[in-house]
Amino acid sequence: MAHLNVNGKDREFNAEPDTPLLWVLREQLGLTGTKYGCGIAQCGACTVHIDGQPIRSCMRPVSTVFGIQKVVTIEGLAPAASHPLQKAWVELDVPQCGFCQSGMLMTAAALLKKKPSPTDDDIDDAMTNICRCGTYNRVRAAIHLAAKSGKA
């Protein structure tokens, strides 16, 4: 059995070394908030954090994530969806279909950790996730709202 630290807990799994991290998270560990979108690391629906850095988990072999590294999924971002970004997403009614939103939130959380008061250009540079519904303006507004709370 192999081990990962996911959302602050040591988790065991059994998968081939080249299995994408996404599939271990979803199928082995039951953390289905992280979504499969494109399978080629372009859309960002599969974004999780490894040691605080946003990564696209659909192309990351699980063998490249070491037990000492900390993986955080949308389920581990904050208890009871209490992260300022999650609150801003709800307040501004950001999601339309919602499919890309967990990846968007994880990317935005990494941005706010790095730049607590991002400009529009900072947001545009960081938010490379694809939203089929086109909610980009609401995403930007929610990031600014969360940043103003000072708690992100």
C-alpha positions as a Markdown table, in Angstrom:
| # | Residue | x | y | z |
|---|---|---|---|---|
| 1 | Met | 0.0 | 0.0 | 0.0 |
| 2 | Ala | 1.1 | 3.5 | -0.8 |
| 3 | His | 0.4 | 6.6 | 1.3 |
| 4 | Leu | -0.6 | 10.2 | 0.6 |
| 5 | Asn | -1.2 | 13.1 | 3.0 |
| 6 | Val | -4.6 | 14.4 | 1.7 |
| 7 | Asn | -6.5 | 17.1 | 3.5 |
| 8 | Gly | -4.3 | 16.7 | 6.6 |
| 9 | Lys | -4.8 | 12.9 | 6.9 |
| 10 | Asp | -2.6 | 10.0 | 6.0 |
| 11 | Arg | -4.5 | 8.0 | 3.4 |
| 12 | Glu | -3.6 | 4.6 | 2.0 |
| 13 | Phe | -4.3 | 3.6 | -1.6 |
| 14 | Asn | -3.3 | 0.9 | -4.1 |
| 15 | Ala | -2.7 | 2.1 | -7.7 |
| 16 | Glu | -0.1 | 1.7 | -10.5 |
| 17 | Pro | 2.6 | 4.4 | -10.3 |
| 18 | Asp | 1.5 | 6.0 | -13.5 |
| 19 | Thr | -2.1 | 6.4 | -12.3 |
| 20 | Pro | -3.0 | 10.1 | -12.4 |
| 21 | Leu | -3.5 | 11.6 | -8.9 |
| 22 | Leu | -7.0 | 12.7 | -9.9 |
| 23 | Trp | -8.1 | 9.0 | -10.2 |
| 24 | Val | -6.6 | 8.1 | -6.9 |
| 25 | Leu | -8.4 | 11.0 | -5.2 |
| 26 | Arg | -11.7 | 10.2 | -6.9 |
| 27 | Glu | -11.8 | 6.5 | -7.1 |
| 28 | Gln | -9.6 | 5.2 | -4.3 |
| 29 | Leu | -10.2 | 7.9 | -1.7 |
| 30 | Gly | -13.7 | 8.9 | -2.6 |
| 31 | Leu | -12.9 | 12.7 | -2.9 |
| 32 | Thr | -15.1 | 13.5 | -5.9 |
| 33 | Gly | -15.1 | 17.3 | -5.6 |
| 34 | Thr | -12.1 | 17.4 | -7.9 |
| 35 | Lys | -13.4 | 17.0 | -11.4 |
| 36 | Tyr | -12.2 | 15.4 | -14.6 |
| 37 | Gly | -12.5 | 17.8 | -17.4 |
| 38 | Cys | -10.2 | 17.5 | -20.3 |
| 39 | Gly | -7.6 | 14.9 | -19.3 |
| 40 | Ile | -4.7 | 17.0 | -20.7 |
| 41 | Ala | -4.2 | 19.5 | -17.9 |
| 42 | Gln | -5.7 | 22.4 | -19.9 |
| 43 | Cys | -9.1 | 23.1 | -18.3 |
| 44 | Gly | -8.2 | 23.2 | -14.6 |
| 45 | Ala | -11.3 | 21.3 | -13.3 |
| 46 | Cys | -8.9 | 18.9 | -11.7 |
| 47 | Thr | -6.9 | 21.5 | -9.8 |
| 48 | Val | -5.7 | 20.6 | -6.3 |
| 49 | His | -2.9 | 22.0 | -4.1 |
| 50 | Ile | 0.4 | 20.1 | -3.5 |
| 51 | Asp | 2.3 | 21.9 | -0.7 |
| 52 | Gly | 0.3 | 25.0 | -1.4 |
| 53 | Gln | 0.9 | 25.1 | -5.2 |
| 54 | Pro | -2.0 | 24.6 | -7.6 |
| 55 | Ile | -1.5 | 21.6 | -9.9 |
| 56 | Arg | -3.6 | 19.9 | -12.5 |
| 57 | Ser | -4.1 | 16.4 | -11.1 |
| 58 | Cys | -5.3 | 14.7 | -14.3 |
| 59 | Met | -1.8 | 14.5 | -15.7 |
| 60 | Arg | 0.2 | 14.2 | -12.4 |
| 61 | Pro | 1.3 | 10.6 | -11.8 |
| 62 | Val | 0.6 | 9.6 | -8.3 |
| 63 | Ser | 4.1 | 8.2 | -8.0 |
| 64 | Thr | 5.5 | 11.8 | -8.2 |
| 65 | Val | 3.6 | 12.9 | -5.1 |
| 66 | Phe | 5.6 | 11.9 | -2.1 |
| 67 | Gly | 4.1 | 11.0 | 1.3 |
| 68 | Ile | 5.6 | 14.0 | 3.0 |
| 69 | Gln | 3.9 | 16.4 | 0.5 |
| 70 | Lys | 0.5 | 17.8 | 1.5 |
| 71 | Val | -2.3 | 17.4 | -1.0 |
| 72 | Val | -5.4 | 19.6 | -0.5 |
| 73 | Thr | -8.6 | 19.1 | -2.4 |
| 74 | Ile | -11.7 | 21.2 | -2.5 |
| 75 | Glu | -13.1 | 19.1 | 0.4 |
| 76 | Gly | -10.1 | 20.2 | 2.5 |
| 77 | Leu | -10.0 | 23.9 | 1.5 |
| 78 | Ala | -12.1 | 24.9 | 4.6 |
| 79 | Pro | -14.5 | 23.2 | 7.0 |
| 80 | Ala | -18.2 | 23.6 | 6.1 |
| 81 | Ala | -17.3 | 25.7 | 3.0 |
| 82 | Ser | -16.2 | 28.5 | 5.2 |
| 83 | His | -13.3 | 29.8 | 3.1 |
| 84 | Pro | -13.8 | 33.5 | 2.1 |
| 85 | Leu | -13.7 | 32.5 | -1.6 |
| 86 | Gln | -16.4 | 29.9 | -1.1 |
| 87 | Lys | -18.5 | 32.5 | 0.7 |
| 88 | Ala | -17.9 | 35.1 | -2.1 |
| 89 | Trp | -18.8 | 32.5 | -4.7 |
| 90 | Val | -22.2 | 32.0 | -3.0 |
| 91 | Glu | -22.8 | 35.7 | -2.4 |
| 92 | Leu | -22.1 | 36.6 | -6.0 |
| 93 | Asp | -23.8 | 33.5 | -7.5 |
| 94 | Val | -20.6 | 32.7 | -9.4 |
| 95 | Pro | -21.4 | 29.1 | -10.7 |
| 96 | Gln | -23.7 | 28.5 | -13.5 |
| 97 | Cys | -23.3 | 24.7 | -14.2 |
| 98 | Gly | -20.7 | 24.5 | -11.4 |
| 99 | Phe | -18.6 | 21.8 | -13.1 |
| 100 | Cys | -15.3 | 23.9 | -13.1 |
| 101 | Gln | -15.9 | 25.6 | -9.8 |
| 102 | Ser | -13.8 | 23.4 | -7.5 |
| 103 | Gly | -10.8 | 23.9 | -9.8 |
| 104 | Met | -11.5 | 27.6 | -10.0 |
| 105 | Leu | -11.7 | 27.9 | -6.2 |
| 106 | Met | -8.5 | 26.0 | -5.7 |
| 107 | Thr | -6.6 | 28.1 | -8.3 |
| 108 | Ala | -8.1 | 31.3 | -6.7 |
| 109 | Ala | -7.1 | 30.2 | -3.2 |
| 110 | Ala | -3.5 | 29.7 | -4.3 |
| 111 | Leu | -3.6 | 33.2 | -5.9 |
| 112 | Leu | -4.8 | 34.9 | -2.8 |
| 113 | Lys | -2.3 | 33.1 | -0.6 |
| 114 | Lys | 0.5 | 34.4 | -2.9 |
| 115 | Lys | -1.1 | 37.8 | -3.6 |
| 116 | Pro | -3.7 | 38.8 | -0.9 |
| 117 | Ser | -4.8 | 41.9 | -2.9 |
| 118 | Pro | -4.6 | 40.9 | -6.5 |
| 119 | Thr | -5.2 | 43.3 | -9.4 |
| 120 | Asp | -7.3 | 42.4 | -12.4 |
| 121 | Asp | -4.1 | 41.5 | -14.3 |
| 122 | Asp | -3.0 | 39.2 | -11.4 |
| 123 | Ile | -6.3 | 37.4 | -11.5 |
| 124 | Asp | -6.3 | 37.1 | -15.3 |
| 125 | Asp | -2.7 | 35.7 | -15.2 |
| 126 | Ala | -3.5 | 33.2 | -12.5 |
| 127 | Met | -6.9 | 32.1 | -13.5 |
| 128 | Thr | -6.2 | 29.9 | -16.5 |
| 129 | Asn | -9.0 | 27.6 | -15.8 |
| 130 | Ile | -11.7 | 27.2 | -18.5 |
| 131 | Cys | -15.4 | 27.8 | -17.7 |
| 132 | Arg | -17.7 | 26.6 | -20.4 |
| 133 | Cys | -20.4 | 28.9 | -19.0 |
| 134 | Gly | -18.3 | 32.0 | -19.2 |
| 135 | Thr | -18.6 | 33.1 | -15.6 |
| 136 | Tyr | -15.2 | 34.8 | -15.7 |
| 137 | Asn | -16.4 | 38.3 | -14.7 |
| 138 | Arg | -18.2 | 36.8 | -11.6 |
| 139 | Val | -15.1 | 34.8 | -10.8 |
| 140 | Arg | -13.0 | 38.0 | -10.8 |
| 141 | Ala | -15.5 | 39.9 | -8.7 |
| 142 | Ala | -15.6 | 37.0 | -6.2 |
| 143 | Ile | -11.9 | 37.0 | -5.9 |
| 144 | His | -11.8 | 40.7 | -5.2 |
| 145 | Leu | -14.6 | 40.3 | -2.6 |
| 146 | Ala | -12.7 | 37.5 | -0.8 |
| 147 | Ala | -9.6 | 39.6 | -0.9 |
| 148 | Lys | -11.4 | 42.5 | 0.7 |
| 149 | Ser | -12.4 | 40.3 | 3.6 |
| 150 | Gly | -8.7 | 40.0 | 4.5 |
| 151 | Lys | -9.2 | 36.4 | 5.7 |
| 152 | Ala | -8.3 | 34.5 | 2.5 |
